[in-house]
Short mmCIF file of C-alpha atoms in Angstrom, two decimals:
data_model
loop_
_atom_site.label_atom_id
_atom_site.label_comp_id
_atom_site.label_asym_id
_atom_site.label_seq_id
_atom_site.Cartn_x
_atom_site.Cartn_y
_atom_site.Cartn_z
CA MET Z 29 0.00 0.00 0.00
CA ILE Z 30 1.07 3.57 -0.63
CA ASN Z 31 1.42 5.51 2.60
CA LYS Z 32 -0.35 8.89 2.27
CA THR Z 33 0.30 10.08 5.81
CA VAL Z 34 1.59 13.57 6.55
CA GLU Z 35 2.49 14.92 9.97
CA ASN Z 36 -0.25 17.51 10.50
CA ALA Z 37 -2.41 20.21 8.89
CA ALA Z 38 0.47 22.69 8.47
CA GLU Z 39 2.48 20.07 6.57
CA ALA Z 40 -0.56 19.13 4.46
CA VAL Z 41 -1.30 22.67 3.25
CA LYS Z 42 2.27 24.00 3.00
CA ASP Z 43 2.32 24.23 -0.82
CA ILE Z 44 -1.09 25.90 -1.22
CA GLN Z 45 -0.24 29.18 -2.93
CA ASP Z 46 -2.01 32.51 -3.45
CA GLY Z 47 -4.57 32.26 -6.23
CA ALA Z 48 -5.24 28.55 -5.77
CA THR Z 49 -8.65 26.98 -6.36
CA LEU Z 50 -9.77 24.99 -3.31
CA MET Z 51 -12.72 22.70 -2.81
CA MET Z 52 -13.80 22.51 0.82
CA GLY Z 53 -16.20 19.88 2.11
CA GLY Z 54 -19.08 20.51 4.47
CA PHE Z 55 -22.73 21.48 4.62
CA GLY Z 56 -23.16 24.44 6.91
CA LEU Z 57 -20.56 23.78 9.59
CA SER Z 58 -21.05 20.01 9.48
CA GLY Z 59 -18.15 18.05 8.00
CA ILE Z 60 -15.85 21.02 7.36
CA PRO Z 61 -12.04 20.55 7.40
CA GLU Z 62 -11.48 22.49 10.63
CA ASN Z 63 -7.78 21.71 10.98
CA CYS Z 64 -6.92 22.71 7.40
CA ILE Z 65 -8.91 25.95 7.81
CA THR Z 66 -6.88 26.84 10.91
CA ALA Z 67 -3.61 25.94 9.16
CA LEU Z 68 -4.45 28.12 6.15
CA LEU Z 69 -5.39 31.04 8.42
CA GLN Z 70 -1.98 30.72 10.10
CA LYS Z 71 -0.15 30.34 6.79
CA GLY Z 72 -1.97 33.31 5.27
CA VAL Z 73 -2.83 32.89 1.59
CA CYS Z 74 -4.94 35.19 -0.55
CA ASN Z 75 -6.85 35.46 -3.83
CA LEU Z 76 -8.34 32.03 -3.26
CA THR Z 77 -11.18 30.65 -5.32
CA ILE Z 78 -13.24 28.46 -3.00
CA VAL Z 79 -15.78 25.87 -4.04
CA SER Z 80 -17.96 25.12 -1.01
CA ASN Z 81 -21.69 24.68 -0.59
CA ASN Z 82 -21.77 27.38 2.10
CA ALA Z 83 -19.47 30.12 3.32
CA GLY Z 84 -19.41 29.31 7.03
CA VAL Z 85 -20.71 31.79 9.58
CA ASP Z 86 -19.11 35.09 10.58
CA GLU Z 87 -16.95 33.60 13.34
CA PHE Z 88 -16.29 30.07 12.12
CA GLY Z 89 -15.33 28.04 9.08
CA ILE Z 90 -14.82 29.86 5.78
CA GLY Z 91 -16.25 32.98 7.41
CA LEU Z 92 -12.80 33.40 9.00
CA PHE Z 93 -11.20 33.48 5.52
CA LEU Z 94 -13.64 36.21 4.51
CA GLN Z 95 -12.77 38.31 7.56
CA LYS Z 96 -9.09 38.17 6.55
CA ARG Z 97 -9.92 38.94 2.89
CA MET Z 98 -8.31 35.71 1.71
CA VAL Z 99 -11.03 34.93 -0.82
CA LYS Z 100 -11.33 36.33 -4.34
CA LYS Z 101 -14.23 34.18 -5.48
CA MET Z 102 -16.75 31.81 -3.91
CA ILE Z 103 -18.64 29.12 -5.83
CA SER Z 104 -21.54 28.09 -3.57
CA SER Z 105 -25.25 27.35 -3.44
CA TYR Z 106 -26.38 28.96 -0.18
CA VAL Z 107 -24.69 31.77 1.70
CA GLY Z 108 -27.27 32.89 4.27
CA GLU Z 109 -26.27 33.10 7.94
CA ASN Z 110 -23.13 35.09 7.10
CA ASP Z 111 -23.40 38.88 7.32
CA GLU Z 112 -19.80 39.56 6.26
CA PHE Z 113 -20.27 37.41 3.16
CA GLU Z 114 -23.47 39.23 2.22
CA ARG Z 115 -21.78 42.59 2.78
CA GLN Z 116 -18.75 41.72 0.59
CA LEU Z 117 -21.07 40.30 -2.06
CA LEU Z 118 -23.44 43.29 -2.23
CA SER Z 119 -20.52 45.75 -2.22
CA GLY Z 120 -18.81 43.87 -5.05
CA GLU Z 121 -15.61 43.12 -3.07
CA LEU Z 122 -16.20 39.41 -3.45
CA GLU Z 123 -16.93 37.58 -6.68
CA VAL Z 124 -19.63 34.97 -6.20
CA GLU Z 125 -21.03 32.27 -8.46
CA LEU Z 126 -24.24 30.87 -6.99
CA LEU Z 127 -25.36 27.52 -8.33
CA PRO Z 128 -28.22 25.14 -7.62
CA GLN Z 129 -26.97 22.73 -4.96
CA GLY Z 130 -27.46 19.65 -7.12
CA THR Z 131 -25.68 21.33 -10.02
CA LEU Z 132 -22.77 22.16 -7.73
CA ALA Z 133 -22.58 18.56 -6.49
CA GLU Z 134 -22.82 17.10 -9.98
CA ARG Z 135 -20.25 19.51 -11.47
CA ILE Z 136 -17.80 18.34 -8.81
CA ARG Z 137 -18.70 14.68 -9.33
CA ALA Z 138 -18.26 15.13 -13.09
CA GLY Z 139 -14.88 16.81 -12.54
CA GLY Z 140 -13.61 13.81 -10.64
CA ALA Z 141 -15.14 11.29 -13.02
CA GLY Z 142 -13.78 12.58 -16.34
CA ILE Z 143 -17.14 13.88 -17.58
CA PRO Z 144 -16.53 17.38 -19.05
CA ALA Z 145 -20.17 18.49 -19.09
CA PHE Z 146 -23.75 17.30 -18.51
CA PHE Z 147 -27.35 18.52 -18.86
CA THR Z 148 -29.61 19.30 -15.90
CA PRO Z 149 -33.14 20.73 -15.64
CA ALA Z 150 -32.21 22.86 -12.60
CA GLY Z 151 -32.17 26.58 -13.37
CA VAL Z 152 -33.87 26.51 -16.77
CA GLY Z 153 -35.57 29.90 -17.31
CA THR Z 154 -33.68 31.55 -14.42
CA GLU Z 155 -30.59 33.76 -14.28
CA VAL Z 156 -28.52 30.62 -13.69
CA ALA Z 157 -29.18 29.78 -17.35
CA VAL Z 158 -27.66 33.01 -18.71
CA GLY Z 159 -24.88 32.22 -21.18
CA LYS Z 160 -25.42 28.46 -20.98
CA GLU Z 161 -26.45 26.12 -23.77
CA VAL Z 162 -30.09 24.96 -23.48
CA ARG Z 163 -31.12 21.75 -25.18
CA GLU Z 164 -34.38 19.84 -25.36
CA PHE Z 165 -34.50 16.12 -24.55
CA ASN Z 166 -37.82 14.25 -24.67
CA GLY Z 167 -39.77 17.50 -24.67
CA LYS Z 168 -38.09 19.02 -21.60
CA LEU Z 169 -35.43 21.75 -21.48
CA TYR Z 170 -32.02 21.25 -19.87
CA LEU Z 171 -28.95 23.42 -19.22
CA MET Z 172 -25.44 22.36 -20.06
CA GLU Z 173 -23.18 22.60 -17.03
CA LEU Z 174 -19.40 22.11 -17.01
CA ALA Z 175 -17.30 19.97 -14.72
CA LEU Z 176 -15.44 21.58 -11.81
CA GLU Z 177 -11.94 20.68 -10.66
CA ALA Z 178 -9.63 22.15 -8.03
CA ASP Z 179 -5.92 22.51 -7.32
CA PHE Z 180 -6.57 21.18 -3.82
CA SER Z 181 -9.58 19.51 -2.22
CA LEU Z 182 -9.77 19.72 1.56
CA VAL Z 183 -12.07 17.08 2.99
CA LYS Z 184 -13.00 15.86 6.46
CA ALA Z 185 -13.82 12.25 7.28
CA TRP Z 186 -14.59 10.34 10.46
CA LYS Z 187 -12.06 7.55 10.01
CA GLY Z 188 -9.28 7.01 7.53
CA ASP Z 189 -6.33 4.71 7.04
CA THR Z 190 -2.75 5.33 5.96
CA ALA Z 191 -3.66 4.27 2.40
CA GLY Z 192 -6.13 7.20 2.22
CA ASN Z 193 -9.34 5.17 2.44
CA LEU Z 194 -12.11 7.20 4.09
CA ILE Z 195 -15.30 6.55 6.07
CA PHE Z 196 -17.67 9.41 6.83
CA LYS Z 197 -20.21 9.73 9.63
CA GLY Z 198 -23.79 10.97 9.45
CA THR Z 199 -24.66 14.00 7.37
CA ALA Z 200 -21.07 15.24 7.76
CA ARG Z 201 -20.50 13.24 4.58
CA ASN Z 202 -22.32 15.72 2.24
CA PHE Z 203 -19.93 17.19 -0.39
CA ASN Z 204 -16.77 15.52 0.94
CA PRO Z 205 -16.76 12.32 -1.15
CA MET Z 206 -17.18 14.03 -4.54
CA MET Z 207 -14.73 16.78 -3.67
CA ALA Z 208 -12.16 14.13 -2.78
CA THR Z 209 -12.35 12.91 -6.37
CA ALA Z 210 -12.06 16.35 -8.02
CA GLY Z 211 -8.87 17.74 -6.48
CA LYS Z 212 -5.50 17.49 -8.24
CA ILE Z 213 -4.26 17.07 -4.68
CA THR Z 214 -6.77 15.90 -2.10
CA ILE Z 215 -6.00 16.43 1.56
CA ALA Z 216 -8.08 14.40 4.00
CA GLU Z 217 -8.23 15.15 7.70
CA VAL Z 218 -9.78 12.47 9.88
CA GLU Z 219 -10.83 12.12 13.48
CA GLU Z 220 -9.13 8.75 13.72
CA LEU Z 221 -6.25 7.58 11.52
CA VAL Z 222 -5.60 3.83 11.55
CA PRO Z 223 -3.06 1.57 9.79
CA ALA Z 224 -4.01 0.24 6.36
CA GLY Z 225 -5.86 -3.03 6.88
CA SER Z 226 -7.76 -1.87 9.96
CA LEU Z 227 -10.88 -0.70 8.11
CA ASP Z 228 -13.39 -3.09 6.54
CA PRO Z 229 -12.96 -2.70 2.73
CA ASN Z 230 -16.73 -3.20 2.37
CA GLN Z 231 -17.41 -0.07 4.41
CA ILE Z 232 -15.07 2.37 2.60
CA HIS Z 233 -16.91 5.43 1.21
CA THR Z 234 -13.94 7.05 -0.57
CA PRO Z 235 -11.22 4.73 -1.92
CA GLY Z 236 -7.67 5.86 -1.17
CA ILE Z 237 -6.82 6.39 -4.86
CA TYR Z 238 -8.43 9.84 -4.62
CA VAL Z 239 -6.46 10.94 -1.54
CA GLN Z 240 -2.88 12.22 -1.75
CA ARG Z 241 -2.37 13.32 1.87
CA ILE Z 242 -4.01 12.24 5.10
CA PHE Z 243 -3.54 13.22 8.74
CA GLN Z 244 -5.30 12.84 12.05
CA GLY Z 245 -6.81 16.16 13.08
CA ASN Z 246 -7.34 17.33 16.62
CA ASN Z 247 -9.54 19.57 18.78
CA TYR Z 248 -12.61 19.28 16.58
CA GLU Z 249 -15.11 21.86 17.74
CA LYS Z 250 -17.98 20.74 15.43
CA ARG Z 251 -19.92 23.89 16.06
CA ILE Z 252 -23.70 23.54 15.74
CA GLU Z 253 -25.57 26.29 13.86
CA GLN Z 254 -29.12 25.44 14.95
CA ARG Z 255 -29.18 23.39 18.13
CA THR Z 256 -32.77 22.14 18.13
CA VAL Z 257 -33.98 19.74 20.80
CA THR Z 258 -37.18 18.17 22.06
CA ARG Z 259 -37.86 18.38 25.77
CA MET Y 18 -56.33 34.11 8.72
CA LEU Y 19 -54.23 31.01 9.31
CA THR Y 20 -51.20 30.88 11.58
CA LYS Y 21 -48.01 29.30 10.23
CA GLU Y 22 -48.90 26.13 12.14
CA GLN Y 23 -52.35 26.05 10.52
CA ILE Y 24 -50.85 26.50 7.04
CA ALA Y 25 -48.58 23.54 7.81
CA LYS Y 26 -51.54 21.55 9.12
CA ARG Y 27 -53.55 22.20 5.96
CA ILE Y 28 -50.61 21.20 3.73
CA ALA Y 29 -50.20 17.98 5.71
CA GLN Y 30 -53.61 16.93 4.32
CA GLU Y 31 -51.98 16.77 0.86
CA VAL Y 32 -49.51 14.08 1.92
CA GLU Y 33 -50.16 10.60 0.57
CA HIS Y 34 -49.26 7.12 1.79
CA ARG Y 35 -45.78 5.85 0.77
CA GLN Y 36 -44.50 9.19 -0.46
CA TYR Y 37 -40.90 10.40 -0.29
CA ILE Y 38 -41.07 14.10 0.62
CA ASN Y 39 -38.65 17.01 0.77
CA LEU Y 40 -39.60 19.82 3.15
CA GLY Y 41 -38.05 23.27 2.76
CA ILE Y 42 -36.99 25.62 5.54
CA GLY Y 43 -39.63 27.55 7.54
CA ILE Y 44 -43.34 26.67 7.40
CA PRO Y 45 -42.65 23.52 5.30
CA THR Y 46 -40.53 22.07 8.11
CA LEU Y 47 -43.57 22.38 10.41
CA VAL Y 48 -45.61 20.13 8.09
CA ALA Y 49 -43.77 17.11 9.55
CA ASN Y 50 -45.58 17.69 12.86
CA TYR Y 51 -49.02 17.21 11.28
CA ILE Y 52 -48.60 14.26 8.89
CA PRO Y 53 -51.21 11.67 9.96
CA THR Y 54 -49.48 8.81 11.76
CA HIS Y 55 -51.28 6.13 9.73
CA LEU Y 56 -49.44 7.28 6.58
CA ASP Y 57 -46.04 5.72 5.91
CA VAL Y 58 -43.88 8.49 4.45
CA VAL Y 59 -40.15 9.18 4.32
CA LEU Y 60 -38.75 12.68 4.67
CA GLN Y 61 -35.67 13.50 2.59
CA SER Y 62 -33.08 16.05 3.65
CA GLU Y 63 -31.00 17.18 0.69
CA ASN Y 64 -27.79 17.31 2.70
CA GLY Y 65 -27.88 13.52 2.65
CA LEU Y 66 -30.53 11.74 4.72
CA LEU Y 67 -33.66 9.72 4.04
CA GLY Y 68 -35.76 9.15 7.14
CA ILE Y 69 -35.60 12.33 9.21
CA GLY Y 70 -36.54 11.65 12.82
CA PRO Y 71 -37.68 14.06 15.53
CA PHE Y 72 -35.39 16.67 17.05
CA PRO Y 73 -33.01 15.01 19.54
CA LYS Y 74 -33.14 15.12 23.31
CA GLU Y 75 -30.35 17.29 24.72
CA SER Y 76 -28.33 14.14 25.49
CA GLU Y 77 -28.70 12.83 21.91
CA VAL Y 78 -27.50 15.95 20.05
CA ASP Y 79 -24.96 14.96 17.37
CA PRO Y 80 -23.21 17.71 15.35
CA ASP Y 81 -22.72 15.16 12.57
CA LEU Y 82 -26.47 14.80 12.14
CA ILE Y 83 -28.31 17.86 10.85
CA ASN Y 84 -31.08 18.64 8.38
CA ALA Y 85 -30.86 21.03 5.42
CA GLY Y 86 -31.84 23.88 7.74
CA LYS Y 87 -28.75 23.00 9.83
CA GLN Y 88 -30.96 21.95 12.75
CA THR Y 89 -29.85 18.98 14.84
CA ILE Y 90 -32.04 15.96 14.14
CA THR Y 91 -32.26 12.21 14.70
CA MET Y 92 -32.61 9.22 12.39
CA LEU Y 93 -35.33 6.58 12.33
CA PRO Y 94 -35.15 2.80 11.95
CA GLY Y 95 -34.52 2.33 8.20
CA SER Y 96 -32.84 5.69 7.63
CA ALA Y 97 -30.11 6.00 5.02
CA ILE Y 98 -27.20 8.43 4.68
CA PHE Y 99 -25.63 9.44 1.36
CA ASP Y 100 -23.56 12.18 -0.25
CA SER Y 101 -24.79 15.34 -1.97
CA ALA Y 102 -24.41 14.02 -5.54
CA GLN Y 103 -26.50 10.97 -4.65
CA SER Y 104 -29.03 13.20 -2.89
CA PHE Y 105 -29.67 15.29 -6.00
CA ALA Y 106 -29.60 12.27 -8.24
CA MET Y 107 -32.67 11.02 -6.38
CA ILE Y 108 -34.24 14.49 -6.60
CA ARG Y 109 -33.58 15.11 -10.30
CA GLY Y 110 -34.34 11.49 -11.10
CA GLY Y 111 -37.92 12.00 -9.93
CA HIS Y 112 -37.69 9.62 -6.97
CA VAL Y 113 -38.81 12.29 -4.51
CA HIS Y 114 -42.58 12.62 -5.00
CA LEU Y 115 -43.48 15.80 -3.20
CA THR Y 116 -41.64 19.06 -2.56
CA ILE Y 117 -43.04 21.63 -0.15
CA LEU Y 118 -41.26 24.97 -0.06
CA GLY Y 119 -41.65 28.65 0.73
CA ALA Y 120 -41.78 31.49 -1.79
CA MET Y 121 -41.54 35.26 -2.06
CA GLU Y 122 -43.64 35.31 -5.24
CA VAL Y 123 -45.61 32.86 -7.40
CA SER Y 124 -46.92 33.71 -10.86
CA GLU Y 125 -50.20 32.60 -12.43
CA GLN Y 126 -48.10 30.36 -14.74
CA GLY Y 127 -46.65 28.51 -11.74
CA ASP Y 128 -43.28 30.28 -11.78
CA ILE Y 129 -41.66 30.71 -8.36
CA ALA Y 130 -39.17 33.22 -6.92
CA ASN Y 131 -37.63 32.60 -3.51
CA TRP Y 132 -33.86 33.14 -3.41
CA LYS Y 133 -32.83 36.70 -4.12
CA VAL Y 134 -33.92 40.33 -3.83
CA PRO Y 135 -31.51 42.24 -6.11
CA GLY Y 136 -29.37 44.73 -4.22
CA LYS Y 137 -30.89 43.80 -0.88
CA MET Y 138 -30.70 40.13 -0.03
CA VAL Y 139 -28.86 37.20 -1.50
CA LYS Y 140 -29.07 33.91 0.33
CA GLY Y 141 -28.68 31.63 -2.65
CA MET Y 142 -30.97 29.04 -4.12
CA GLY Y 143 -29.58 26.07 -2.21
CA GLY Y 144 -31.39 22.98 -3.45
CA ALA Y 145 -34.60 24.77 -4.44
CA MET Y 146 -33.86 25.02 -8.17
CA ASP Y 147 -33.10 21.30 -8.43
CA LEU Y 148 -36.20 20.44 -6.41
CA VAL Y 149 -38.67 22.57 -8.38
CA ALA Y 150 -37.20 21.41 -11.71
CA SER Y 151 -37.79 17.77 -10.88
CA ALA Y 152 -40.42 16.92 -8.27
CA LYS Y 153 -43.70 15.51 -9.57
CA HIS Y 154 -45.74 17.61 -7.15
CA ILE Y 155 -44.77 20.99 -5.77
CA ILE Y 156 -46.71 22.82 -3.06
CA VAL Y 157 -45.85 26.35 -1.95
CA ALA Y 158 -46.43 27.51 1.63
CA MET Y 159 -46.48 31.27 2.04
CA GLN Y 160 -48.32 34.38 3.21
CA HIS Y 161 -50.82 35.66 0.65
CA CYS Y 162 -49.38 39.20 0.87
CA SER Y 163 -45.98 40.61 1.76
CA LYS Y 164 -45.40 42.49 5.03
CA ASP Y 165 -46.13 45.78 3.26
CA GLY Y 166 -49.42 44.46 1.91
CA HIS Y 167 -48.53 43.59 -1.68
CA SER Y 168 -49.95 40.45 -3.24
CA LYS Y 169 -47.42 37.62 -3.68
CA LEU Y 170 -49.65 35.92 -6.28
CA LEU Y 171 -48.77 37.81 -9.44
CA PRO Y 172 -49.33 37.81 -13.22
CA THR Y 173 -45.53 37.43 -13.56
CA CYS Y 174 -42.82 37.32 -10.91
CA THR Y 175 -40.80 40.52 -10.42
CA LEU Y 176 -37.95 38.87 -8.49
CA PRO Y 177 -35.30 36.53 -9.98
CA LEU Y 178 -36.90 33.15 -10.64
CA THR Y 179 -36.17 29.85 -8.95
CA GLY Y 180 -38.09 27.79 -11.51
CA ILE Y 181 -40.67 28.14 -14.25
CA ARG Y 182 -44.10 26.53 -14.63
CA CYS Y 183 -43.52 24.18 -11.73
CA VAL Y 184 -45.82 25.11 -8.81
CA LYS Y 185 -49.02 23.03 -8.67
CA LYS Y 186 -50.65 24.19 -5.44
CA ILE Y 187 -50.34 27.12 -3.03
CA VAL Y 188 -51.49 27.22 0.58
CA THR Y 189 -51.50 30.72 2.05
CA ASP Y 190 -52.81 32.19 5.29
CA LEU Y 191 -56.02 33.02 3.38
CA ALA Y 192 -56.69 30.28 0.84
CA VAL Y 193 -55.78 27.14 -1.06
CA LEU Y 194 -55.21 27.72 -4.77
CA GLU Y 195 -54.12 25.60 -7.71
CA ILE Y 196 -52.34 26.69 -10.87
CA ALA Y 197 -54.53 26.13 -13.95
CA PRO Y 198 -52.76 24.37 -16.85
CA VAL Y 199 -53.58 27.39 -19.04
CA GLY Y 200 -52.46 29.83 -16.33
CA GLY Y 201 -54.32 31.44 -13.45
CA PHE Y 202 -54.92 30.79 -9.76
CA ILE Y 203 -57.93 28.52 -9.22
CA LEU Y 204 -59.46 29.30 -5.84
CA LYS Y 205 -60.14 25.95 -4.14
CA GLU Y 206 -60.69 26.70 -0.44
CA LEU Y 207 -60.99 29.68 1.87
CA ALA Y 208 -59.49 30.02 5.33
CA PRO Y 209 -62.16 30.32 8.07
CA GLY Y 210 -63.69 33.81 8.03
CA ILE Y 211 -62.13 34.85 4.70
CA THR Y 212 -64.38 35.94 1.83
CA VAL Y 213 -64.01 35.50 -1.92
CA GLU Y 214 -64.01 39.30 -2.18
CA GLU Y 215 -60.93 39.51 0.05
CA ILE Y 216 -59.07 36.94 -2.08
CA LYS Y 217 -60.01 38.88 -5.24
CA PHE Y 218 -58.66 42.05 -3.64
CA LYS Y 219 -55.42 40.40 -2.50
CA THR Y 220 -54.61 38.34 -5.61
CA ALA Y 221 -52.84 40.39 -8.30
CA GLY Y 222 -52.66 37.54 -10.82
CA LYS Y 223 -55.62 36.08 -12.71
CA LEU Y 224 -58.05 34.48 -10.24
CA ILE Y 225 -60.39 31.70 -11.35
CA ILE Y 226 -63.50 31.12 -9.27
CA ASN Y 227 -65.73 28.15 -10.10
CA GLY Y 228 -68.98 28.00 -8.12
CA GLU Y 229 -69.16 27.95 -4.33
CA ILE Y 230 -65.76 27.95 -2.62
CA PRO Y 231 -65.69 25.70 0.47
CA GLU Y 232 -64.07 26.62 3.75
CA MET Y 233 -60.97 24.65 4.77
CA THR Y 234 -61.54 21.94 7.31
CA PHE Y 235 -59.17 20.80 10.02
CA ASP Y 236 -59.42 17.56 11.97
#
């Protein structure tokens, strides 16, 4: 087996340069690569293009990148719950491409799977369709959408092994598996890193072929946006 | 005039046995509380879960288990977890039968706008564009008029669209309406105490009234 292990987050992100395109896993604050975010904040890079479903909240996640003006462009589907994001967007400081969530997911999946483009019904007749080819199949209209790839994909899994195989937990899975496939270099941070051979091959969600670097993260905060309980 | 809970309760009457259903944020989320228990249905959350359970007890809260509104939730026996590409494959593929979502505006053609107010508010469309482009049945839950009193049922939408010719039914605080295949809002039911005259006054788009309009009933 090929050993993909690196020492820590700082080591994993050390060659991420200004102007890089990054995919970052997570839905809201669930399943985000917390350790890589902290390492990039410490390293200090700018002019990033970030592909992520959301933009964090003001004080956590990608919101921290926005505060430090590290981001040139966001490609996302939903950016509510982040006042600084909305301010930078409305003032024109931040370039933003908003996409239907399923289109975002499929563009990333296509990028990792060698499919350059595909047709989807989402966004037909809306401003998402502007400038895109529209074609009719079986009497229904579809938009052509292009694959997305990244210089680096930063993903978070529950467990991983030294060969880069990943297992996710709960809805923290979300965009992580497809992003892992679409990065030229994919960095996986996991809550528990085990030797190759320790995970059941039948239970692997992301095969190690997609992962170039893996490390065991620490101090996961896993902040909850909407703590909702029954009494 | 119906409360948000009553709108949700009325929409719950539309749910059918063995349906897979996606509920949007806001009033649609409340619908789950009123689905009759004798119906077997499965709620889909587009961030990657089939089989949404009730909100957790304080001791059960798991940050790795949230719904699309980022609320902590639980799973049910038979639940399944999947990634976002898989989630929208089942949505676009027509496997999710019913979508219930909120709106800022609906047109008499069944167009819907719910994600952006130019220059003022941009939250993003999230999964709404995929959902309205694909679900077999789409019900909108919303107030009949905006806070400043303008009708939200229009000849054409003024805000950026989420989808075209997709809404089938609308439940507001005043009425239940359906979109006619040729265009127009067909008045189906009135909220208790609301008159046809009031609906005429508060519906800017073409209103179609056929015969006596019954009052909504609640169990």
